[in-house]
Amino acid sequence: MAIRLPDLPYALDALEPHISTDTMELHYGKHHRGYVDKLNKLIEGTRFDDLPLEQIIVSAREQANIEILNNAAQAWNHAFFWQSLSPTSQSAPVGRIRELIEDEFGDIDKFKKEFRTVALSQFGSGWTWLVLDAGKLRIMSTTNADSPIGTNMVPLLTLDVWEHAYYLDYQNERARYVDAFLNELIDWRFALDNVQVCEKGLSDSGVEAVAAKILVKDRRPGSPSVVKVA
């Protein structure tokens, strides 16, 4: 079962002026595609070949197969990242995700301040995540290709802080890129969807089972309402 490169939920130019078409062509069309293509070559004819992407990550981590883990996690992380972005400006979260943010951080501005601090504190390449950890929100970073998949933490949103994600548009000014994400690009509907999926899972079978159930929303007109990442 080959892992596919998922379609973007918007056009390559939809995130301009905050993320340019040139960046999207490089980031999605080359970097993300490269991880998917490399992963498919690595798993062909192996015990990983018939596993869904999330399970490849878990199994590769357990077996310390770093090359497969890195490419699988980067394939998943990028698919989740594209869904964390929206070309339609959403000034603030609503509903359950807003309640959780206010409970944990006080208000949206304090959330943004903490997320910004964590993203700018990441040394080198990695990812900054908003996750549910035992039912409470937490902001965390992972290094290089690492991912919350396969842990008790459930991802709700992520920001790619590898340099290739922002260097064409922002050069070495990661702070401006992070600010654009926080103020212009977050898809709060996606975070809300993931909270709802997660809380249903929490009530059914415990937090350990939720990460494998995270669904990616595909909002392109005429497309299925929900598709798996891989």
Short mmCIF file of C-alpha atoms in Angstrom, two decimals:
data_model
loop_
_atom_site.label_atom_id
_atom_site.label_comp_id
_atom_site.label_asym_id
_atom_site.label_seq_id
_atom_site.Cartn_x
_atom_site.Cartn_y
_atom_site.Cartn_z
CA MET A 1 0.00 0.00 0.00
CA ALA A 2 1.77 3.10 -1.23
CA ILE A 3 1.61 6.25 0.88
CA ARG A 4 0.17 9.04 -1.23
CA LEU A 5 0.92 12.73 -1.31
CA PRO A 6 -2.40 14.27 -0.21
CA ASP A 7 -3.90 17.07 -2.25
CA LEU A 8 -3.73 20.52 -0.72
CA PRO A 9 -7.09 21.80 0.57
CA TYR A 10 -6.50 25.10 -1.29
CA ALA A 11 -4.63 26.43 -4.33
CA LEU A 12 -0.87 26.94 -4.25
CA ASP A 13 -1.35 30.72 -4.24
CA ALA A 14 -4.19 30.77 -1.69
CA LEU A 15 -2.00 31.65 1.31
CA GLU A 16 -0.44 34.73 -0.28
CA PRO A 17 0.82 37.20 0.77
CA HIS A 18 1.77 35.34 3.96
CA ILE A 19 3.13 32.23 2.22
CA SER A 20 4.06 32.67 -1.42
CA THR A 21 3.39 30.38 -4.35
CA ASP A 22 7.16 29.92 -4.73
CA THR A 23 7.40 28.67 -1.14
CA MET A 24 4.45 26.33 -1.61
CA GLU A 25 5.91 24.90 -4.83
CA LEU A 26 9.16 24.21 -3.01
CA HIS A 27 7.75 23.13 0.33
CA TYR A 28 4.79 21.04 -0.81
CA GLY A 29 5.86 20.14 -4.33
CA LYS A 30 9.45 19.16 -3.52
CA HIS A 31 10.04 18.73 0.23
CA HIS A 32 6.77 17.02 1.14
CA ARG A 33 6.69 15.00 -2.08
CA GLY A 34 10.29 14.00 -1.48
CA TYR A 35 9.50 12.55 1.96
CA VAL A 36 6.57 10.57 0.55
CA ASP A 37 8.56 9.23 -2.40
CA LYS A 38 11.53 8.29 -0.22
CA LEU A 39 9.27 6.57 2.30
CA ASN A 40 7.61 4.47 -0.39
CA LYS A 41 11.01 3.29 -1.61
CA LEU A 42 12.13 2.46 1.93
CA ILE A 43 9.06 0.41 2.86
CA GLU A 44 8.56 -1.46 -0.41
CA GLY A 45 8.67 -5.20 0.29
CA THR A 46 9.15 -4.73 4.06
CA ARG A 47 6.96 -5.35 7.07
CA PHE A 48 5.95 -1.67 6.90
CA ASP A 49 4.52 -1.95 3.41
CA ASP A 50 0.91 -2.66 4.38
CA LEU A 51 0.71 -0.33 7.37
CA PRO A 52 -1.11 3.02 7.45
CA LEU A 53 1.15 6.03 7.84
CA GLU A 54 0.45 6.55 11.54
CA GLN A 55 1.34 2.93 12.32
CA ILE A 56 4.53 3.16 10.28
CA ILE A 57 5.60 6.02 12.55
CA VAL A 58 4.82 4.06 15.71
CA SER A 59 6.46 0.84 14.50
CA ALA A 60 9.56 2.57 13.13
CA ARG A 61 10.02 4.39 16.44
CA GLU A 62 9.68 1.14 18.39
CA GLN A 63 12.23 -0.57 16.14
CA ALA A 64 14.59 2.41 16.07
CA ASN A 65 14.43 2.48 12.27
CA ILE A 66 15.44 6.12 12.04
CA GLU A 67 15.39 6.51 8.26
CA ILE A 68 11.84 5.21 7.91
CA LEU A 69 10.74 7.10 11.03
CA ASN A 70 12.10 10.40 9.75
CA ASN A 71 10.46 10.14 6.34
CA ALA A 72 7.16 8.80 7.68
CA ALA A 73 6.91 11.45 10.38
CA GLN A 74 7.77 14.22 7.95
CA ALA A 75 5.14 12.95 5.51
CA TRP A 76 2.53 12.97 8.30
CA ASN A 77 3.65 16.25 9.85
CA HIS A 78 3.45 18.09 6.55
CA ALA A 79 0.00 16.69 5.74
CA PHE A 80 -1.18 17.89 9.15
CA PHE A 81 0.54 21.28 8.71
CA TRP A 82 -1.27 22.08 5.44
CA GLN A 83 -4.56 21.41 7.18
CA SER A 84 -3.58 23.69 10.06
CA LEU A 85 -3.52 26.63 7.64
CA SER A 86 -6.44 28.48 6.09
CA PRO A 87 -6.56 31.12 3.34
CA THR A 88 -9.62 32.58 5.08
CA SER A 89 -8.64 34.80 7.98
CA GLN A 90 -10.11 33.65 11.31
CA SER A 91 -9.53 36.24 13.99
CA ALA A 92 -10.09 33.93 16.96
CA PRO A 93 -11.08 30.39 17.91
CA VAL A 94 -14.69 29.65 18.76
CA GLY A 95 -16.59 26.98 20.64
CA ARG A 96 -14.83 24.25 22.57
CA ILE A 97 -11.31 25.14 21.41
CA ARG A 98 -11.81 28.69 22.68
CA GLU A 99 -12.99 27.35 26.05
CA LEU A 100 -9.91 25.17 26.36
CA ILE A 101 -7.58 28.04 25.45
CA GLU A 102 -9.19 30.33 28.01
CA ASP A 103 -9.04 27.62 30.67
CA GLU A 104 -5.34 26.94 30.08
CA PHE A 105 -3.88 30.28 28.98
CA GLY A 106 -6.40 32.89 30.12
CA ASP A 107 -7.12 34.38 26.69
CA ILE A 108 -6.11 34.14 23.04
CA ASP A 109 -3.42 36.81 23.35
CA LYS A 110 -1.66 34.89 26.12
CA PHE A 111 -1.91 31.72 24.04
CA LYS A 112 -0.30 33.49 21.08
CA LYS A 113 2.47 34.87 23.28
CA GLU A 114 3.33 31.43 24.64
CA PHE A 115 3.11 29.74 21.24
CA ARG A 116 5.38 32.42 19.79
CA THR A 117 7.91 31.95 22.58
CA VAL A 118 8.02 28.18 22.11
CA ALA A 119 8.32 28.46 18.31
CA LEU A 120 11.14 31.00 18.52
CA SER A 121 12.93 28.99 21.20
CA GLN A 122 13.18 25.91 18.98
CA PHE A 123 16.88 25.54 18.18
CA GLY A 124 17.39 24.43 14.61
CA SER A 125 14.73 22.54 12.68
CA GLY A 126 11.51 21.21 14.11
CA TRP A 127 7.81 21.70 14.73
CA THR A 128 5.68 23.61 17.23
CA TRP A 129 2.42 21.93 18.27
CA LEU A 130 -0.79 22.67 20.07
CA VAL A 131 -1.77 19.34 21.61
CA LEU A 132 -4.23 17.87 24.06
CA ASP A 133 -2.34 16.15 26.86
CA ALA A 134 -4.57 14.27 29.31
CA GLY A 135 -7.46 16.52 28.30
CA LYS A 136 -5.56 19.82 28.73
CA LEU A 137 -3.98 22.05 26.11
CA ARG A 138 -0.23 22.18 25.88
CA ILE A 139 2.20 23.94 23.53
CA MET A 140 5.30 21.92 22.72
CA SER A 141 8.09 21.57 20.18
CA THR A 142 9.57 18.53 18.53
CA THR A 143 13.01 18.40 16.95
CA ASN A 144 13.62 17.64 13.27
CA ALA A 145 11.00 15.08 12.13
CA ASP A 146 9.64 14.05 15.51
CA SER A 147 5.87 13.98 16.02
CA PRO A 148 3.32 13.46 18.81
CA ILE A 149 1.89 10.53 16.84
CA GLY A 150 2.16 7.36 18.92
CA THR A 151 2.26 9.22 22.23
CA ASN A 152 -0.48 10.16 24.69
CA MET A 153 -0.49 13.69 23.27
CA VAL A 154 -3.03 14.46 20.55
CA PRO A 155 -2.08 17.10 17.93
CA LEU A 156 -4.60 19.84 17.19
CA LEU A 157 -2.46 22.27 15.16
CA THR A 158 1.15 22.47 14.08
CA LEU A 159 3.63 25.00 12.69
CA ASP A 160 6.63 23.91 10.63
CA VAL A 161 9.69 25.80 11.85
CA TRP A 162 12.18 24.19 9.51
CA GLU A 163 13.96 26.95 7.64
CA HIS A 164 12.67 25.74 4.26
CA ALA A 165 9.14 26.62 5.45
CA TYR A 166 9.82 30.35 5.57
CA TYR A 167 13.23 31.34 4.21
CA LEU A 168 12.08 32.43 0.72
CA ASP A 169 9.40 34.72 2.16
CA TYR A 170 10.92 35.83 5.47
CA GLN A 171 14.63 35.07 5.08
CA ASN A 172 16.00 34.41 8.58
CA GLU A 173 13.16 36.27 10.35
CA ARG A 174 11.33 33.35 11.91
CA ALA A 175 9.44 35.73 14.20
CA ARG A 176 7.56 37.37 11.30
CA TYR A 177 6.64 33.94 9.95
CA VAL A 178 5.35 32.81 13.36
CA ASP A 179 3.35 36.03 13.71
CA ALA A 180 1.76 35.49 10.29
CA PHE A 181 0.74 31.99 11.33
CA LEU A 182 -0.75 33.14 14.63
CA ASN A 183 -2.55 36.20 13.29
CA GLU A 184 -3.46 35.31 9.69
CA LEU A 185 -3.20 31.62 8.87
CA ILE A 186 -4.43 29.33 11.66
CA ASP A 187 -7.42 27.20 10.69
CA TRP A 188 -9.27 27.24 13.98
CA ARG A 189 -12.04 25.11 12.47
CA PHE A 190 -9.51 22.32 11.98
CA ALA A 191 -8.39 22.60 15.60
CA LEU A 192 -12.01 22.51 16.73
CA ASP A 193 -12.69 19.42 14.58
CA ASN A 194 -9.72 17.65 16.15
CA VAL A 195 -10.83 18.57 19.67
CA GLN A 196 -14.26 17.13 18.98
CA VAL A 197 -12.81 13.91 17.54
CA CYS A 198 -10.43 13.69 20.49
CA GLU A 199 -13.02 14.26 23.20
CA LYS A 200 -15.29 11.67 21.67
CA GLY A 201 -12.36 9.26 21.70
CA LEU A 202 -11.50 10.15 25.27
CA SER A 203 -14.99 9.23 26.40
CA ASP A 204 -14.94 6.00 24.39
CA SER A 205 -11.54 4.44 24.71
CA GLY A 206 -8.95 6.63 26.39
CA VAL A 207 -6.38 9.11 25.17
CA GLU A 208 -3.92 6.41 24.04
CA ALA A 209 -6.19 5.45 21.13
CA VAL A 210 -6.99 8.95 19.91
CA ALA A 211 -3.82 9.82 17.98
CA ALA A 212 -4.46 7.08 15.43
CA LYS A 213 -8.00 8.42 14.88
CA ILE A 214 -7.11 12.02 14.00
CA LEU A 215 -8.82 12.85 10.72
CA VAL A 216 -7.73 15.41 8.18
CA LYS A 217 -10.45 17.60 6.73
CA ASP A 218 -10.44 18.14 2.98
CA ARG A 219 -12.55 21.22 2.27
CA ARG A 220 -12.13 21.40 -1.48
CA PRO A 221 -15.51 21.80 -3.23
CA GLY A 222 -16.91 18.47 -4.33
CA SER A 223 -14.42 16.42 -2.35
CA PRO A 224 -15.22 13.90 0.37
CA SER A 225 -15.83 15.59 3.72
CA VAL A 226 -13.21 13.55 5.57
CA VAL A 227 -10.18 11.68 4.32
CA LYS A 228 -7.36 9.95 6.12
CA VAL A 229 -3.87 11.40 5.88
CA ALA A 230 -2.60 8.40 3.97
#
